Amino acid sequence: AIVSIFGILLMVTLFFGELSLYLTTTTAHEMSVDTTRGDQLLININITFPAMPCAVISLDTMDISGEQHLDVRHDIYKQRLTKEGVSIGSIEREHDPTSNKSHISSLLNQQQDHTEAT
């Protein structure tokens, strides 16, 4: 008799537990970019790098699917600034077909040569 009562109590407990899970609503918030369309997302950024030459700065991007775009140069505009953040000259559009990576390595070599000379 004890085993039957224990079994009935266990079944009733499991039934109400499953019933409460069934009647409970859960909300999941999720946002994602549809990558199946193949379109590109327009992103506007405005970043200031104090004490960094324009020639050294490059833009590398990667999306969630793993597609990489290294040294992005189209539609990039650079503006030289003083230490106080005041504009010097005019805004220049990035158009040099050579990679910034080679320019960075030449600047590093010049710095090493200068350090060795002193």
Short mmCIF file of C-alpha atoms in Angstrom, two decimals:
data_model
loop_
_atom_site.label_atom_id
_atom_site.label_comp_id
_atom_site.label_asym_id
_atom_site.label_seq_id
_atom_site.Cartn_x
_atom_site.Cartn_y
_atom_site.Cartn_z
CA ALA A 1 0.00 0.00 0.00
CA ILE A 2 2.85 2.39 0.80
CA VAL A 3 4.41 1.79 -2.63
CA SER A 4 1.07 2.55 -4.35
CA ILE A 5 0.58 5.78 -2.37
CA PHE A 6 4.19 6.83 -3.08
CA GLY A 7 3.70 6.08 -6.81
CA ILE A 8 0.45 8.08 -6.98
CA LEU A 9 2.07 11.07 -5.19
CA LEU A 10 5.04 10.91 -7.58
CA MET A 11 2.76 10.81 -10.65
CA VAL A 12 0.64 13.72 -9.38
CA THR A 13 3.80 15.77 -8.64
CA LEU A 14 5.24 15.07 -12.08
CA PHE A 15 1.90 15.85 -13.77
CA PHE A 16 1.55 19.26 -12.13
CA GLY A 17 5.22 20.04 -12.73
CA GLU A 18 4.86 19.35 -16.47
CA LEU A 19 1.54 21.21 -16.58
CA SER A 20 3.12 24.32 -15.04
CA LEU A 21 6.00 24.18 -17.55
CA TYR A 22 3.52 23.83 -20.41
CA LEU A 23 1.45 26.83 -19.28
CA THR A 24 4.48 29.08 -18.62
CA THR A 25 5.45 31.44 -21.43
CA THR A 26 9.09 32.29 -22.03
CA THR A 27 10.22 35.20 -24.14
CA ALA A 28 13.59 35.13 -25.89
CA HIS A 29 14.93 38.38 -27.34
CA GLU A 30 17.33 37.93 -30.24
CA MET A 31 18.44 40.13 -33.10
CA SER A 32 20.54 39.01 -36.03
CA VAL A 33 21.54 40.20 -39.49
CA ASP A 34 20.13 38.22 -42.41
CA THR A 35 23.28 37.02 -44.19
CA THR A 36 21.40 35.06 -46.85
CA ARG A 37 20.60 38.17 -48.89
CA GLY A 38 24.24 38.99 -49.63
CA ASP A 39 23.72 42.73 -49.17
CA GLN A 40 26.19 44.83 -47.24
CA LEU A 41 25.24 46.87 -44.20
CA LEU A 42 26.15 50.58 -44.31
CA ILE A 43 28.02 51.58 -41.17
CA ASN A 44 29.07 55.17 -40.43
CA ILE A 45 31.84 55.70 -37.87
CA ASN A 46 33.70 58.73 -36.60
CA ILE A 47 36.84 57.87 -34.65
CA THR A 48 39.60 60.20 -33.45
CA PHE A 49 43.12 58.86 -32.91
CA PRO A 50 45.24 61.47 -31.12
CA ALA A 51 48.97 61.32 -31.90
CA MET A 52 48.51 58.76 -34.70
CA PRO A 53 49.58 59.53 -38.29
CA CYS A 54 46.80 59.09 -40.88
CA ALA A 55 49.05 56.90 -43.04
CA VAL A 56 49.33 54.28 -40.29
CA ILE A 57 45.59 53.90 -39.66
CA SER A 58 43.76 51.14 -41.54
CA LEU A 59 40.36 49.47 -41.22
CA ASP A 60 39.87 45.70 -41.03
CA THR A 61 36.36 44.26 -40.70
CA MET A 62 34.87 40.82 -40.07
CA ASP A 63 31.23 39.82 -39.86
CA ILE A 64 29.65 37.09 -37.77
CA SER A 65 29.87 34.59 -40.62
CA GLY A 66 33.66 34.99 -40.65
CA GLU A 67 33.96 36.97 -43.89
CA GLN A 68 36.96 39.30 -43.58
CA HIS A 69 37.74 42.54 -45.36
CA LEU A 70 41.31 43.61 -44.68
CA ASP A 71 42.62 47.14 -45.18
CA VAL A 72 39.27 48.56 -46.34
CA ARG A 73 39.92 51.71 -48.40
CA HIS A 74 36.68 52.65 -50.16
CA ASP A 75 34.59 55.46 -48.70
CA ILE A 76 37.16 56.16 -45.97
CA TYR A 77 37.82 59.84 -45.24
CA LYS A 78 40.69 61.01 -43.04
CA GLN A 79 41.11 64.43 -41.41
CA ARG A 80 44.37 65.56 -39.81
CA LEU A 81 43.96 67.17 -36.37
CA THR A 82 46.18 69.14 -34.00
CA LYS A 83 46.79 67.91 -30.46
CA GLU A 84 43.86 70.08 -29.40
CA GLY A 85 41.55 68.44 -31.97
CA VAL A 86 41.43 71.35 -34.42
CA SER A 87 41.27 70.42 -38.13
CA ILE A 88 44.40 70.87 -40.27
CA GLY A 89 43.87 71.14 -44.02
CA SER A 90 41.03 69.47 -45.85
CA ILE A 91 39.38 66.07 -45.50
CA GLU A 92 41.14 63.53 -47.71
CA ARG A 93 39.51 60.45 -49.18
CA GLU A 94 41.53 57.24 -48.83
CA HIS A 95 42.46 56.26 -52.37
CA ASP A 96 46.05 54.99 -52.29
CA PRO A 97 46.08 51.49 -53.84
CA THR A 98 49.09 50.39 -51.78
CA SER A 99 48.49 48.72 -48.48
CA ASN A 100 48.93 50.58 -45.19
CA LYS A 101 50.67 47.48 -43.90
CA SER A 102 53.74 48.12 -46.11
CA HIS A 103 53.79 51.77 -45.06
CA ILE A 104 53.66 50.78 -41.39
CA SER A 105 56.60 48.39 -41.82
CA SER A 106 58.64 51.12 -43.57
CA LEU A 107 57.88 53.54 -40.70
CA LEU A 108 58.98 50.91 -38.19
CA ASN A 109 62.19 50.31 -40.14
CA GLN A 110 62.90 54.05 -40.18
CA GLN A 111 62.32 54.23 -36.44
CA GLN A 112 64.66 51.28 -35.84
CA ASP A 113 67.34 52.87 -38.05
CA HIS A 114 66.98 56.14 -36.16
CA THR A 115 67.21 54.31 -32.80
CA GLU A 116 70.31 52.41 -33.87
CA ALA A 117 71.97 55.63 -35.12
CA THR A 118 71.51 57.39 -31.76
#
